[in-house]
Amino acid sequence: MKKVLIIGENLEIGRTEEVYGRGFSALGCKVQIFTWKEATATVSSSSLWGRAAWRLAWQFLGKLANHQLLEKANQFQPDLTLVISPRLVHPESIKALQQHGLVFVFYTDNPIDSHHTHTNSWVQGGFPLWDATFIWSQEIVERLKNHGVKKAFFHPFCSDIEYHFPQRQTNPLYDVAFIGNWDASRKREQYLKAIANHRLGLWGSNYWNTHCQEPSLKGLCQGMCSYQEIPKILGSAHMGLNILRPQNEEGHNIRTYEIPATKTLMLSERSQDLLNLFVEDKEAVYFSHPEELRQKVDYLLKNPALMASIAEAGYQKALANKIGVRVTEMSTIYQKIKLNQDGDLLLANIQEA
């Protein structure tokens, strides 16, 4: 595998497509990245009218972008195409890309829920076509197989130590730091309310100020932070809080690795996949309801040596799960599938002879 074409939304620092581009380059591959943002720049707009027009005509505009994608693939001739954002990949484009090499997809959202940003008729039509499918939830792996996906693999997120590394303060300003947006389920409100009596640092969108109904959280949000600012923020707190979005409750999220990579104790909502990734009370601390969260925060703040021990163990686990590990896992699966394909082709040629 010498050439890898990555397909994603855009190339902002920290985007999955950008991280995997760095990972495959470090593996020694020649990498090119195709972004929908660039391909649709002349036909889409962030205005209200532009978004409405896109929702109505996305298939027509998407086909124009697919034409650009296939032109790039024909020029580059990739051995592997890795799709990070499959919403605009037409099923026929998957078949065309397979003329050059294997085509993998990594779903960073749940493609079998009903949200329009996660799935559509093209996403569903692609299920049986991918050479390999990767997703961050073992439960969804099994459900994807029931939806016609032939080869589905549990593929955790990873640590990006180039940008996320320890920046611990000697005397942390906060007891708990939470980086995340307000959500309509109000679950995050309820969890933060339970620990609002502590020194709580909160970063996210302005919805915390305009939509949050909990008085104790009003005016607390300090705004959005950049990908590069995450380690400094987490270093300013004793603990980093991870509250899963509803779609991630049966798996895990990228914050799972961002927090321990900064040598900050991860205090996370509990899920089976998380329990398998970070050992409970040794590499991370978990909770399942607001009262359990409150009790854990109270206890940990009284036991700084325990906090330090768990933070160190979580940090070591994060270091063992860098992007290099993930691209090597994909490369191994690539080699196995390619070997099987070559063996099947050889057998077919022998039988024809």
PDB file of N, CA and C in Angstrom, residues 63-108:
ATOM      1  N   LYS A  63     -23.609  14.982  -7.047  1.00  0.00           N
ATOM      2  CA  LYS A  63     -23.093  14.264  -8.224  1.00  0.00           C
ATOM      3  C   LYS A  63     -21.995  15.067  -8.916  1.00  0.00           C
ATOM      4  N   LEU A  64     -22.134  16.388  -8.900  1.00  0.00           N
ATOM      5  CA  LEU A  64     -21.068  17.225  -9.464  1.00  0.00           C
ATOM      6  C   LEU A  64     -19.781  17.066  -8.658  1.00  0.00           C
ATOM      7  N   ALA A  65     -19.920  17.014  -7.328  1.00  0.00           N
ATOM      8  CA  ALA A  65     -18.750  16.830  -6.471  1.00  0.00           C
ATOM      9  C   ALA A  65     -18.149  15.443  -6.662  1.00  0.00           C
ATOM     10  N   ASN A  66     -18.992  14.427  -6.853  1.00  0.00           N
ATOM     11  CA  ASN A  66     -18.494  13.074  -7.097  1.00  0.00           C
ATOM     12  C   ASN A  66     -17.688  13.007  -8.381  1.00  0.00           C
ATOM     13  N   HIS A  67     -18.091  13.777  -9.378  1.00  0.00           N
ATOM     14  CA  HIS A  67     -17.331  13.818 -10.635  1.00  0.00           C
ATOM     15  C   HIS A  67     -15.916  14.338 -10.375  1.00  0.00           C
ATOM     16  N   GLN A  68     -15.795  15.370  -9.553  1.00  0.00           N
ATOM     17  CA  GLN A  68     -14.477  15.899  -9.193  1.00  0.00           C
ATOM     18  C   GLN A  68     -13.670  14.851  -8.423  1.00  0.00           C
ATOM     19  N   LEU A  69     -14.349  14.138  -7.524  1.00  0.00           N
ATOM     20  CA  LEU A  69     -13.676  13.099  -6.745  1.00  0.00           C
ATOM     21  C   LEU A  69     -13.074  12.035  -7.653  1.00  0.00           C
ATOM     22  N   LEU A  70     -13.852  11.563  -8.605  1.00  0.00           N
ATOM     23  CA  LEU A  70     -13.371  10.494  -9.476  1.00  0.00           C
ATOM     24  C   LEU A  70     -12.254  10.975 -10.396  1.00  0.00           C
ATOM     25  N   GLU A  71     -12.305  12.233 -10.793  1.00  0.00           N
ATOM     26  CA  GLU A  71     -11.206  12.798 -11.595  1.00  0.00           C
ATOM     27  C   GLU A  71      -9.904  12.770 -10.794  1.00  0.00           C
ATOM     28  N   LYS A  72      -9.992  13.146  -9.512  1.00  0.00           N
ATOM     29  CA  LYS A  72      -8.799  13.143  -8.671  1.00  0.00           C
ATOM     30  C   LYS A  72      -8.281  11.725  -8.474  1.00  0.00           C
ATOM     31  N   ALA A  73      -9.197  10.774  -8.251  1.00  0.00           N
ATOM     32  CA  ALA A  73      -8.785   9.384  -8.064  1.00  0.00           C
ATOM     33  C   ALA A  73      -8.138   8.826  -9.327  1.00  0.00           C
ATOM     34  N   ASN A  74      -8.661   9.164 -10.492  1.00  0.00           N
ATOM     35  CA  ASN A  74      -8.080   8.681 -11.746  1.00  0.00           C
ATOM     36  C   ASN A  74      -6.666   9.212 -11.943  1.00  0.00           C
ATOM     37  N   GLN A  75      -6.430  10.418 -11.486  1.00  0.00           N
ATOM     38  CA  GLN A  75      -5.090  11.006 -11.611  1.00  0.00           C
ATOM     39  C   GLN A  75      -4.123  10.405 -10.583  1.00  0.00           C
ATOM     40  N   PHE A  76      -4.617  10.180  -9.359  1.00  0.00           N
ATOM     41  CA  PHE A  76      -3.753   9.745  -8.261  1.00  0.00           C
ATOM     42  C   PHE A  76      -3.536   8.233  -8.245  1.00  0.00           C
ATOM     43  N   GLN A  77      -4.549   7.451  -8.661  1.00  0.00           N
ATOM     44  CA  GLN A  77      -4.477   5.988  -8.689  1.00  0.00           C
ATOM     45  C   GLN A  77      -4.173   5.407  -7.301  1.00  0.00           C
ATOM     46  N   PRO A  78      -5.030   5.630  -6.307  1.00  0.00           N
ATOM     47  CA  PRO A  78      -4.732   5.178  -4.942  1.00  0.00           C
ATOM     48  C   PRO A  78      -4.840   3.663  -4.764  1.00  0.00           C
ATOM     49  N   ASP A  79      -3.985   3.121  -3.921  1.00  0.00           N
ATOM     50  CA  ASP A  79      -4.101   1.711  -3.534  1.00  0.00           C
ATOM     51  C   ASP A  79      -5.237   1.543  -2.525  1.00  0.00           C
ATOM     52  N   LEU A  80      -5.419   2.561  -1.689  1.00  0.00           N
ATOM     53  CA  LEU A  80      -6.488   2.561  -0.693  1.00  0.00           C
ATOM     54  C   LEU A  80      -7.168   3.914  -0.694  1.00  0.00           C
ATOM     55  N   THR A  81      -8.496   3.888  -0.719  1.00  0.00           N
ATOM     56  CA  THR A  81      -9.283   5.098  -0.507  1.00  0.00           C
ATOM     57  C   THR A  81      -9.967   4.960   0.847  1.00  0.00           C
ATOM     58  N   LEU A  82      -9.751   5.927   1.726  1.00  0.00           N
ATOM     59  CA  LEU A  82     -10.377   5.930   3.047  1.00  0.00           C
ATOM     60  C   LEU A  82     -11.368   7.083   3.109  1.00  0.00           C
ATOM     61  N   VAL A  83     -12.636   6.747   3.262  1.00  0.00           N
ATOM     62  CA  VAL A  83     -13.690   7.757   3.314  1.00  0.00           C
ATOM     63  C   VAL A  83     -14.018   8.041   4.776  1.00  0.00           C
ATOM     64  N   ILE A  84     -13.848   9.285   5.198  1.00  0.00           N
ATOM     65  CA  ILE A  84     -14.186   9.694   6.560  1.00  0.00           C
ATOM     66  C   ILE A  84     -15.584  10.291   6.597  1.00  0.00           C
ATOM     67  N   SER A  85     -15.958  10.971   5.546  1.00  0.00           N
ATOM     68  CA  SER A  85     -17.281  11.599   5.474  1.00  0.00           C
ATOM     69  C   SER A  85     -18.024  11.044   4.264  1.00  0.00           C
ATOM     70  N   PRO A  86     -18.868  10.016   4.456  1.00  0.00           N
ATOM     71  CA  PRO A  86     -19.479   9.332   3.310  1.00  0.00           C
ATOM     72  C   PRO A  86     -20.812   9.884   2.843  1.00  0.00           C
ATOM     73  N   ARG A  87     -21.314  10.972   3.457  1.00  0.00           N
ATOM     74  CA  ARG A  87     -22.668  11.421   3.140  1.00  0.00           C
ATOM     75  C   ARG A  87     -22.859  11.764   1.664  1.00  0.00           C
ATOM     76  N   LEU A  88     -21.796  12.219   1.004  1.00  0.00           N
ATOM     77  CA  LEU A  88     -21.925  12.628  -0.396  1.00  0.00           C
ATOM     78  C   LEU A  88     -21.305  11.631  -1.365  1.00  0.00           C
ATOM     79  N   VAL A  89     -20.892  10.473  -0.882  1.00  0.00           N
ATOM     80  CA  VAL A  89     -20.308   9.465  -1.775  1.00  0.00           C
ATOM     81  C   VAL A  89     -21.433   8.646  -2.403  1.00  0.00           C
ATOM     82  N   HIS A  90     -21.597   8.777  -3.689  1.00  0.00           N
ATOM     83  CA  HIS A  90     -22.622   8.002  -4.400  1.00  0.00           C
ATOM     84  C   HIS A  90     -22.184   6.544  -4.478  1.00  0.00           C
ATOM     85  N   PRO A  91     -23.111   5.589  -4.341  1.00  0.00           N
ATOM     86  CA  PRO A  91     -22.737   4.167  -4.434  1.00  0.00           C
ATOM     87  C   PRO A  91     -21.956   3.820  -5.699  1.00  0.00           C
ATOM     88  N   GLU A  92     -22.306   4.453  -6.822  1.00  0.00           N
ATOM     89  CA  GLU A  92     -21.572   4.176  -8.060  1.00  0.00           C
ATOM     90  C   GLU A  92     -20.130   4.671  -7.976  1.00  0.00           C
ATOM     91  N   SER A  93     -19.905   5.705  -7.172  1.00  0.00           N
ATOM     92  CA  SER A  93     -18.537   6.208  -7.001  1.00  0.00           C
ATOM     93  C   SER A  93     -17.694   5.207  -6.221  1.00  0.00           C
ATOM     94  N   ILE A  94     -18.307   4.504  -5.263  1.00  0.00           N
ATOM     95  CA  ILE A  94     -17.570   3.467  -4.527  1.00  0.00           C
ATOM     96  C   ILE A  94     -17.067   2.415  -5.509  1.00  0.00           C
ATOM     97  N   LYS A  95     -17.934   1.989  -6.411  1.00  0.00           N
ATOM     98  CA  LYS A  95     -17.539   0.971  -7.407  1.00  0.00           C
ATOM     99  C   LYS A  95     -16.436   1.495  -8.312  1.00  0.00           C
ATOM    100  N   ALA A  96     -16.526   2.772  -8.699  1.00  0.00           N
ATOM    101  CA  ALA A  96     -15.499   3.352  -9.565  1.00  0.00           C
ATOM    102  C   ALA A  96     -14.162   3.444  -8.833  1.00  0.00           C
ATOM    103  N   LEU A  97     -14.184   3.811  -7.561  1.00  0.00           N
ATOM    104  CA  LEU A  97     -12.952   3.898  -6.769  1.00  0.00           C
ATOM    105  C   LEU A  97     -12.308   2.530  -6.594  1.00  0.00           C
ATOM    106  N   GLN A  98     -13.118   1.488  -6.555  1.00  0.00           N
ATOM    107  CA  GLN A  98     -12.600   0.124  -6.396  1.00  0.00           C
ATOM    108  C   GLN A  98     -11.850  -0.363  -7.632  1.00  0.00           C
ATOM    109  N   GLN A  99     -11.940   0.360  -8.728  1.00  0.00           N
ATOM    110  CA  GLN A  99     -11.152   0.014  -9.913  1.00  0.00           C
ATOM    111  C   GLN A  99      -9.669   0.305  -9.671  1.00  0.00           C
ATOM    112  N   HIS A 100      -9.390   1.165  -8.700  1.00  0.00           N
ATOM    113  CA  HIS A 100      -7.996   1.518  -8.385  1.00  0.00           C
ATOM    114  C   HIS A 100      -7.457   0.697  -7.222  1.00  0.00           C
ATOM    115  N   GLY A 101      -8.291   0.358  -6.253  1.00  0.00           N
ATOM    116  CA  GLY A 101      -7.829  -0.357  -5.060  1.00  0.00           C
ATOM    117  C   GLY A 101      -8.968  -0.539  -4.081  1.00  0.00           C
ATOM    118  N   LEU A 102      -8.639  -0.889  -2.859  1.00  0.00           N
ATOM    119  CA  LEU A 102      -9.663  -1.109  -1.843  1.00  0.00           C
ATOM    120  C   LEU A 102     -10.238   0.228  -1.375  1.00  0.00           C
ATOM    121  N   VAL A 103     -11.501   0.179  -0.919  1.00  0.00           N
ATOM    122  CA  VAL A 103     -12.189   1.382  -0.446  1.00  0.00           C
ATOM    123  C   VAL A 103     -12.755   1.105   0.939  1.00  0.00           C
ATOM    124  N   PHE A 104     -12.241   1.818   1.940  1.00  0.00           N
ATOM    125  CA  PHE A 104     -12.677   1.682   3.332  1.00  0.00           C
ATOM    126  C   PHE A 104     -13.491   2.919   3.728  1.00  0.00           C
ATOM    127  N   VAL A 105     -14.345   2.753   4.734  1.00  0.00           N
ATOM    128  CA  VAL A 105     -15.065   3.886   5.304  1.00  0.00           C
ATOM    129  C   VAL A 105     -14.941   3.842   6.825  1.00  0.00           C
ATOM    130  N   PHE A 106     -14.712   5.005   7.426  1.00  0.00           N
ATOM    131  CA  PHE A 106     -14.714   5.146   8.882  1.00  0.00           C
ATOM    132  C   PHE A 106     -15.859   6.088   9.227  1.00  0.00           C
ATOM    133  N   TYR A 107     -16.916   5.530   9.815  1.00  0.00           N
ATOM    134  CA  TYR A 107     -18.077   6.329  10.196  1.00  0.00           C
ATOM    135  C   TYR A 107     -17.794   7.017  11.533  1.00  0.00           C
ATOM    136  N   THR A 108     -17.670   8.331  11.518  1.00  0.00           N
ATOM    137  CA  THR A 108     -17.477   9.074  12.764  1.00  0.00           C
ATOM    138  C   THR A 108     -18.811   9.459  13.395  1.00  0.00           C
TER     139      THR A 108
END
